[in-house]
Coordinates of C-alpha atoms in Angstrom, one line a residue:
M292 CA 201.7 20.0 263.7
A293 CA 199.3 20.2 260.8
V294 CA 201.9 22.1 258.7
L295 CA 204.6 19.5 259.6
L296 CA 202.3 16.6 258.6
F297 CA 201.5 18.4 255.3
I298 CA 205.2 18.9 254.6
V299 CA 205.9 15.2 255.3
L300 CA 203.1 14.1 253.1
C301 CA 204.3 16.3 250.2
V302 CA 207.8 14.9 250.6
L303 CA 206.5 11.3 250.6
I304 CA 204.3 12.0 247.5
G305 CA 207.3 13.6 245.7
A306 CA 209.6 10.7 246.6
F307 CA 207.0 8.2 245.3
I308 CA 206.6 10.1 242.0
L309 CA 210.4 10.3 241.6
F310 CA 210.8 6.7 242.4
R311 CA 208.1 5.6 240.0
K312 CA 209.6 7.8 237.3
R313 CA 213.0 6.4 237.8
S314 CA 211.7 2.8 238.0
R315 CA 210.3 3.3 234.5
Q316 CA 213.5 4.7 233.1
I317 CA 215.5 2.3 230.9
P318 CA 218.8 1.3 232.6
G319 CA 222.2 2.0 231.0
P320 CA 225.6 3.6 231.5
I321 CA 225.8 7.0 233.0
G322 CA 227.2 9.5 230.5
K323 CA 229.1 12.7 231.0
S324 CA 227.3 16.1 230.8
L325 CA 227.0 17.5 227.3
I326 CA 228.8 14.6 225.5
G327 CA 226.9 11.6 227.0
N328 CA 228.7 8.3 226.4
V329 CA 230.9 9.4 223.5
S330 CA 234.1 8.7 225.4
D331 CA 233.0 5.1 225.9
L332 CA 232.4 4.3 222.3
N333 CA 234.7 3.3 219.4
L334 CA 233.0 3.0 216.0
K335 CA 235.3 0.1 215.0
S336 CA 234.1 -2.0 217.9
L337 CA 230.8 -0.5 218.7
H338 CA 229.0 -3.8 218.4
I339 CA 231.4 -5.2 221.1
K340 CA 230.6 -2.4 223.5
L341 CA 226.9 -2.9 223.0
F342 CA 227.4 -6.6 223.9
E343 CA 229.3 -5.6 227.0
W344 CA 226.5 -3.2 228.1
N345 CA 224.0 -5.9 227.3
Q346 CA 225.7 -8.3 229.7
Q347 CA 225.7 -5.5 232.4
Y348 CA 222.3 -3.9 232.0
G349 CA 220.1 -6.6 230.5
D350 CA 217.8 -7.1 227.5
I351 CA 217.0 -3.4 227.1
F352 CA 219.3 -0.5 227.9
Q353 CA 220.0 3.0 226.7
F354 CA 223.0 5.3 226.2
S355 CA 223.4 8.8 224.8
I356 CA 225.6 10.5 222.3
F357 CA 225.6 14.2 223.1
S358 CA 221.8 14.9 223.6
K359 CA 220.7 12.0 221.4
K360 CA 219.3 8.9 223.2
F361 CA 219.7 5.4 221.9
V362 CA 217.8 2.3 223.1
V363 CA 219.2 -1.1 222.4
I364 CA 216.9 -4.2 222.5
N365 CA 218.3 -7.7 222.8
S366 CA 215.1 -9.7 223.6
S367 CA 213.0 -11.3 220.8
D368 CA 209.9 -10.9 223.1
V369 CA 210.5 -7.1 223.5
L370 CA 211.2 -6.8 219.8
R371 CA 207.8 -8.3 219.0
E372 CA 206.2 -6.0 221.4
A373 CA 207.9 -3.1 219.7
F374 CA 207.5 -4.1 216.0
L375 CA 204.4 -6.3 215.8
K376 CA 201.9 -4.9 218.2
E377 CA 200.1 -1.7 217.6
P378 CA 200.4 1.2 218.3
N379 CA 204.2 0.5 218.7
A380 CA 204.5 -1.3 215.4
S381 CA 203.8 2.1 213.7
I382 CA 205.7 4.2 216.2
F383 CA 208.9 2.1 215.9
A384 CA 208.9 1.7 212.1
A385 CA 210.5 5.1 211.3
R386 CA 214.1 5.6 210.5
P387 CA 216.3 8.3 212.0
E388 CA 217.3 11.1 209.6
M389 CA 220.7 10.2 208.1
F390 CA 223.0 12.1 205.7
F391 CA 223.5 8.9 203.6
A392 CA 219.8 8.3 203.2
K393 CA 219.0 11.9 202.4
Y394 CA 221.7 12.7 199.8
F395 CA 222.5 9.2 198.4
Y396 CA 219.1 7.6 198.3
K397 CA 217.1 10.8 198.4
N398 CA 214.9 9.1 201.1
S399 CA 213.3 7.0 198.3
D400 CA 214.6 3.5 199.0
L401 CA 213.1 0.8 201.3
A402 CA 215.9 0.2 203.8
F403 CA 216.8 3.7 205.0
S404 CA 213.8 5.9 204.3
S405 CA 211.0 6.4 206.8
L406 CA 207.4 5.5 206.2
D407 CA 205.5 7.7 203.7
P408 CA 202.2 7.1 201.8
T409 CA 204.0 5.1 199.1
W410 CA 206.5 3.1 201.3
N411 CA 204.1 0.1 201.8
K412 CA 203.4 0.1 198.1
R413 CA 207.1 0.0 197.3
K414 CA 207.7 -2.9 199.7
K415 CA 204.8 -4.9 198.3
L416 CA 206.2 -4.2 194.8
V417 CA 209.6 -5.5 195.7
H418 CA 208.1 -8.7 197.2
Q419 CA 206.2 -9.2 194.0
K420 CA 209.1 -8.5 191.7
L421 CA 211.5 -10.8 193.6
N422 CA 209.4 -13.7 192.3
A423 CA 210.4 -15.8 195.3
Y424 CA 207.4 -18.1 195.1
G425 CA 206.0 -20.6 192.6
E426 CA 207.3 -20.4 189.1
G427 CA 209.5 -17.5 190.1
L428 CA 211.3 -19.6 192.7
L429 CA 212.0 -22.3 190.0
R430 CA 213.5 -19.7 187.7
L431 CA 215.6 -18.4 190.6
E432 CA 216.8 -21.9 191.3
K433 CA 217.9 -22.3 187.7
Q434 CA 219.8 -19.0 187.8
I435 CA 221.6 -19.9 191.0
N436 CA 222.5 -23.4 189.8
R437 CA 224.1 -22.0 186.6
N438 CA 226.3 -19.7 188.7
L439 CA 227.0 -22.6 191.1
T440 CA 228.2 -24.8 188.3
A441 CA 230.7 -22.2 187.2
L442 CA 231.8 -21.8 190.8
M443 CA 232.4 -25.5 191.3
E444 CA 234.4 -25.6 188.1
E445 CA 236.6 -22.8 189.4
I446 CA 237.1 -24.5 192.7
Q447 CA 238.2 -27.7 190.9
L448 CA 240.9 -25.7 189.2
I449 CA 242.5 -24.6 192.5
E450 CA 241.8 -27.8 194.4
G451 CA 244.4 -28.5 197.1
Q452 CA 245.8 -24.9 197.1
S453 CA 245.7 -22.7 200.1
I454 CA 243.7 -19.7 198.9
D455 CA 241.7 -16.7 200.2
P456 CA 238.2 -17.6 198.9
A457 CA 236.9 -14.1 199.0
S458 CA 237.4 -13.3 195.3
M459 CA 235.6 -16.3 193.9
I460 CA 232.8 -16.0 196.4
E461 CA 232.4 -12.3 195.5
D462 CA 232.1 -13.3 191.8
F463 CA 229.5 -15.9 192.6
I464 CA 227.4 -13.5 194.6
S465 CA 227.7 -10.6 192.2
N466 CA 226.8 -12.9 189.3
T467 CA 223.7 -14.2 191.1
V468 CA 222.5 -10.7 192.1
E469 CA 223.2 -9.4 188.6
T470 CA 221.1 -12.2 187.1
L471 CA 218.3 -11.5 189.5
V472 CA 218.3 -7.7 189.0
L473 CA 219.7 -7.1 185.5
G474 CA 218.9 -10.4 183.8
K475 CA 222.4 -11.3 182.8
V476 CA 226.0 -11.6 184.1
Y477 CA 228.4 -8.8 183.3
G478 CA 231.8 -10.4 184.1
K479 CA 234.2 -11.7 186.7
H480 CA 236.3 -10.1 189.4
A481 CA 234.2 -6.9 189.5
G482 CA 233.6 -6.8 193.2
F483 CA 231.1 -4.5 194.9
Q484 CA 232.6 -1.4 193.4
G485 CA 232.3 -2.9 190.0
I486 CA 228.6 -3.6 190.6
M487 CA 228.1 0.1 191.5
E488 CA 229.8 1.1 188.3
K489 CA 227.5 -1.1 186.3
I490 CA 224.5 0.6 187.9
D491 CA 225.8 4.0 186.7
S492 CA 225.8 2.8 183.1
L493 CA 222.7 0.6 183.3
E494 CA 220.3 3.2 181.9
N495 CA 222.0 3.3 178.5
E496 CA 222.6 -0.5 178.5
V497 CA 219.0 -1.5 179.1
S498 CA 217.5 1.2 176.9
N499 CA 219.4 -0.5 174.0
I500 CA 218.7 -4.2 174.7
G501 CA 221.0 -6.5 172.9
P502 CA 220.3 -10.0 171.5
D503 CA 221.3 -11.8 174.7
M504 CA 218.6 -10.0 176.7
S505 CA 215.9 -9.9 174.1
E506 CA 216.2 -13.7 173.5
N507 CA 215.3 -14.4 177.1
P508 CA 212.6 -12.0 178.1
E509 CA 211.6 -14.0 181.1
D510 CA 215.1 -13.4 182.6
N511 CA 215.3 -9.7 182.0
G512 CA 215.5 -9.1 185.7
M513 CA 213.9 -6.9 188.2
Y514 CA 215.1 -3.7 186.7
Q515 CA 213.1 -4.1 183.5
S516 CA 210.0 -5.1 185.4
L517 CA 210.3 -2.2 187.9
K518 CA 210.9 0.3 185.0
K519 CA 207.5 -0.5 183.7
V520 CA 205.9 0.6 187.0
L521 CA 207.2 4.2 186.3
E522 CA 204.3 4.5 183.8
E523 CA 201.6 3.4 186.3
K524 CA 199.3 5.9 188.1
D525 CA 197.7 5.6 191.4
E526 CA 194.0 5.9 192.2
T527 CA 194.3 9.7 192.2
G528 CA 195.7 9.7 188.7
H529 CA 199.3 10.6 189.7
Y530 CA 202.5 8.8 189.1
W531 CA 203.5 7.2 192.4
F532 CA 206.7 5.4 191.5
M533 CA 209.5 7.7 190.5
D534 CA 213.0 7.3 189.1
E535 CA 214.6 7.9 192.5
N536 CA 212.4 5.0 193.9
L537 CA 213.6 2.7 191.1
W538 CA 217.3 3.5 191.7
G539 CA 217.0 3.4 195.4
I540 CA 215.5 -0.1 195.3
I541 CA 218.0 -1.4 192.8
I542 CA 221.0 -0.1 194.8
T543 CA 219.6 -1.4 198.0
I544 CA 219.1 -4.9 196.6
F545 CA 222.6 -4.9 195.2
G546 CA 224.2 -3.6 198.4
G547 CA 222.1 -5.7 200.8
A548 CA 222.2 -8.9 198.9
Y549 CA 225.9 -8.7 198.1
L550 CA 227.3 -7.7 201.5
T551 CA 225.1 -9.8 203.7
T552 CA 225.6 -12.9 201.6
R553 CA 229.4 -12.4 201.4
G554 CA 229.6 -12.1 205.2
T555 CA 227.5 -15.2 205.6
I556 CA 229.2 -17.5 203.1
M557 CA 232.7 -16.4 204.2
S558 CA 231.7 -17.2 207.8
M559 CA 230.3 -20.6 206.8
L560 CA 233.6 -21.5 205.1
H561 CA 235.6 -20.5 208.1
I562 CA 233.4 -22.6 210.4
L563 CA 233.4 -25.6 208.1
A564 CA 237.2 -25.6 207.9
K565 CA 237.5 -25.5 211.7
R566 CA 234.8 -28.0 212.3
P567 CA 235.3 -31.1 210.1
D568 CA 233.0 -33.0 212.5
V569 CA 230.1 -30.7 211.7
Q570 CA 231.0 -30.8 208.0
K571 CA 230.9 -34.6 207.9
S572 CA 227.4 -34.6 209.5
L573 CA 226.2 -32.1 206.9
Q574 CA 227.7 -34.2 204.1
T575 CA 226.1 -37.4 205.4
E576 CA 222.7 -35.7 205.3
I577 CA 223.3 -34.4 201.8
D578 CA 224.4 -37.8 200.6
N579 CA 221.3 -39.5 202.1
V580 CA 218.8 -37.0 200.8
I581 CA 220.2 -35.8 197.5
G582 CA 223.0 -38.3 196.6
D583 CA 225.7 -37.6 194.0
V584 CA 223.8 -37.9 190.8
R585 CA 221.6 -34.8 190.7
E586 CA 222.1 -31.2 191.7
P587 CA 220.5 -30.0 195.0
E588 CA 217.2 -28.3 194.6
I589 CA 215.3 -25.8 196.8
R590 CA 212.7 -28.4 197.6
D591 CA 215.4 -30.5 199.4
R592 CA 215.5 -27.9 202.2
Q593 CA 212.6 -29.6 203.9
Q594 CA 214.4 -32.9 204.0
C595 CA 217.8 -31.4 205.1
P596 CA 217.1 -30.0 208.6
L597 CA 220.7 -30.1 209.6
V598 CA 221.9 -28.1 206.6
E599 CA 219.1 -25.6 207.2
A600 CA 220.0 -25.4 210.9
F601 CA 223.7 -24.8 210.0
V602 CA 222.7 -21.8 207.8
L603 CA 220.5 -20.4 210.5
E604 CA 223.1 -20.9 213.1
T605 CA 225.7 -19.0 211.1
L606 CA 223.3 -16.2 210.6
R607 CA 222.5 -16.1 214.3
Q608 CA 226.2 -16.2 215.3
I609 CA 227.4 -13.4 213.1
S610 CA 224.4 -11.0 213.6
H611 CA 226.0 -9.1 210.8
T612 CA 223.8 -6.0 210.8
P613 CA 224.8 -4.5 214.2
L614 CA 223.1 -1.1 213.9
A615 CA 219.7 -1.5 212.3
M616 CA 218.5 1.8 213.6
H617 CA 214.9 2.8 214.0
S618 CA 213.4 6.0 215.3
I619 CA 210.5 6.5 217.8
R620 CA 208.0 8.9 216.2
E621 CA 206.2 9.6 219.5
A622 CA 206.6 8.9 223.2
T623 CA 205.6 5.4 224.1
S624 CA 206.4 2.5 226.5
I625 CA 208.1 -0.8 226.0
A626 CA 208.5 -3.6 228.4
G627 CA 207.3 -1.3 231.2
H628 CA 209.8 1.4 230.3
H629 CA 209.1 4.9 229.1
V630 CA 210.7 5.8 225.7
E631 CA 210.9 9.4 224.6
K632 CA 210.0 10.8 221.2
N633 CA 212.8 10.8 218.6
T634 CA 214.8 8.2 220.5
S635 CA 216.7 5.8 218.2
T636 CA 216.6 2.1 218.7
S637 CA 218.9 -0.7 217.7
N638 CA 218.3 -4.5 217.8
R639 CA 221.1 -6.8 219.0
F640 CA 221.3 -10.6 219.2
Y641 CA 224.6 -11.3 220.9
L642 CA 222.9 -12.3 224.1
I643 CA 220.9 -15.0 222.3
R644 CA 224.1 -16.3 220.8
E645 CA 225.5 -17.1 224.2
I646 CA 222.6 -19.4 225.2
P647 CA 224.0 -23.0 224.5
S648 CA 220.5 -24.6 224.6
T649 CA 219.5 -22.7 221.5
R650 CA 222.4 -24.0 219.3
W651 CA 221.9 -26.4 216.4
K652 CA 218.1 -26.5 216.8
P653 CA 216.3 -27.8 213.6
A654 CA 214.9 -25.1 211.4
S655 CA 211.4 -26.2 212.4
D656 CA 212.1 -25.9 216.1
P657 CA 209.9 -23.2 217.8
V658 CA 213.1 -21.7 219.4
R659 CA 214.3 -20.8 215.9
K660 CA 211.4 -18.5 215.3
R661 CA 212.6 -16.4 218.2
F662 CA 215.8 -15.3 216.5
L663 CA 214.2 -12.9 214.0
L664 CA 217.3 -13.2 211.7
F665 CA 215.6 -11.2 208.9
G666 CA 213.8 -8.8 211.2
T667 CA 210.1 -8.6 212.0
G668 CA 207.2 -6.3 211.3
R669 CA 207.2 -3.7 208.6
R670 CA 211.0 -3.5 208.4
S671 CA 211.5 -7.3 207.9
C672 CA 213.8 -8.2 205.0
P673 CA 211.8 -8.6 201.7
G674 CA 214.6 -10.9 200.3
E675 CA 214.4 -13.5 203.0
V676 CA 213.2 -16.4 200.7
F677 CA 215.8 -15.4 198.1
A678 CA 218.6 -15.3 200.7
K679 CA 217.8 -18.6 202.4
S680 CA 217.3 -20.4 199.1
R681 CA 220.7 -19.2 197.7
L682 CA 222.6 -20.1 200.9
F683 CA 221.0 -23.6 201.0
L684 CA 221.9 -24.3 197.4
F685 CA 225.4 -23.0 197.8
L686 CA 226.2 -25.0 200.9
S687 CA 224.6 -28.3 199.7
T688 CA 226.2 -28.0 196.3
L689 CA 229.7 -27.3 197.7
L690 CA 229.6 -30.1 200.3
Q691 CA 228.2 -32.5 197.8
S692 CA 231.4 -32.4 195.9
F693 CA 234.1 -30.9 198.1
N694 CA 235.6 -30.9 201.6
V695 CA 236.6 -27.5 203.1
M696 CA 239.9 -27.7 204.9
E697 CA 242.3 -25.5 206.8
P698 CA 245.4 -24.3 204.9
E699 CA 248.5 -26.6 205.0
D700 CA 250.9 -24.1 206.5
H701 CA 248.9 -22.9 209.5
S702 CA 245.8 -23.5 211.6
L703 CA 242.9 -21.1 211.4
P704 CA 241.8 -19.3 214.6
E705 CA 238.5 -20.3 216.1
F706 CA 235.7 -18.4 214.4
D707 CA 234.7 -15.5 216.7
P708 CA 232.0 -13.0 215.5
R709 CA 233.4 -10.4 217.9
E710 CA 236.5 -10.3 215.7
M711 CA 234.7 -9.5 212.5
D712 CA 235.5 -6.2 210.7
S713 CA 233.0 -3.6 211.6
G714 CA 230.8 -1.6 209.3
L715 CA 227.2 -1.3 208.3
I716 CA 227.4 -5.1 207.7
L717 CA 230.0 -7.1 209.6
Q718 CA 232.5 -9.1 207.5
P719 CA 235.0 -11.8 208.6
K720 CA 238.7 -11.0 208.5
P721 CA 240.6 -12.4 205.5
F722 CA 241.6 -16.1 205.9
K723 CA 242.9 -19.0 203.7
I724 CA 241.4 -22.5 203.2
R725 CA 241.7 -25.5 200.9
F726 CA 239.1 -27.4 198.9
E727 CA 239.5 -31.1 198.5
R728 CA 237.3 -33.0 195.9
R729 CA 235.0 -35.7 197.3
K730 CA 233.4 -37.0 194.1
Q731 CA 234.1 -36.4 190.4
R732 CA 231.0 -34.6 189.2
F733 CA 232.4 -31.6 187.3

């Protein structure tokens, strides 16, 4: 009898331990032996599959590719637990090892490299050099407005025509980023590939500064400023900022600022063309706050909550960085679940997009702070102020002078972020629109 009781007790204890272990495991789809969930995934629609699993398994779930585990987080509360509260803030801040980061960036940029002794210094340096506050913000405003004036003049020339706006939007974005980073504009119709080609020849160009750059030293751009840091030594007397850090940061800014802004502006144009009622409300606010005599200014953002909310709503809807991967440096727990060492994590916001009560909230509404559109913690985007300022100036300047309309020969489909072209940064599929002038200002 004693032996039987002992066996029963052992079985109960074992069952309790097994139940407790399983209860702490993160839910998710069951994969096949050896390959995991590979057969369930399609790289072209991976963000859609993650959304489907989100609906099925909740705010936090996991899947596997071969022996590699991936945890997907869809809750802003869980994200804050992971990225703002220590010790998880440090544990979750690493990046998984990637071929692209290792051989293209040499693990020396900000976006793809993991933390090292100089990573925090490099991020603070980028914040400083972006000059997104005080006098730097005013200079930024002047640069953007010069490019916006050229864009409005170009739109006036094709007024009433059904056109794909991608080319002119790409020119505007590349011109703005070129001015920020290089100090001047290098030409039209270059596109992203053209920008990368400019970077290849930038060393010779900047080392032989011409009159156009020397006459405006305050607008020489981030590159010139960052290059001076190459000569600085740290407290140990060693050079801490290397050539690979410089180029990694420059290429990251070009790529990130260009692709994310392109996706956002193209999405806004599609939405505006399909929603003339929303467009009219935005124009009414712009007319009341700014009028038609002067150009919009960054300071107007505080008085234009609907315009600001539209920008944030677009960013929330498109969630255009579907696979912002992080790597867990050591085993930890999150939201009561155990997470193993070297697990990769991804942050998704498609669930939040489906909550009607969160739509069209003013920018100051507490709900807005839960969206984390530019990330949170150590990996938050250093260009947030620059991005929001540029998007506000673009939208308010455009709608101050033009209506955005559907093409004459067909109706646009409803804007659906799930139909965006996949990639590191999601992009809307090509479409055509028309611009109609509201007031003669240009």
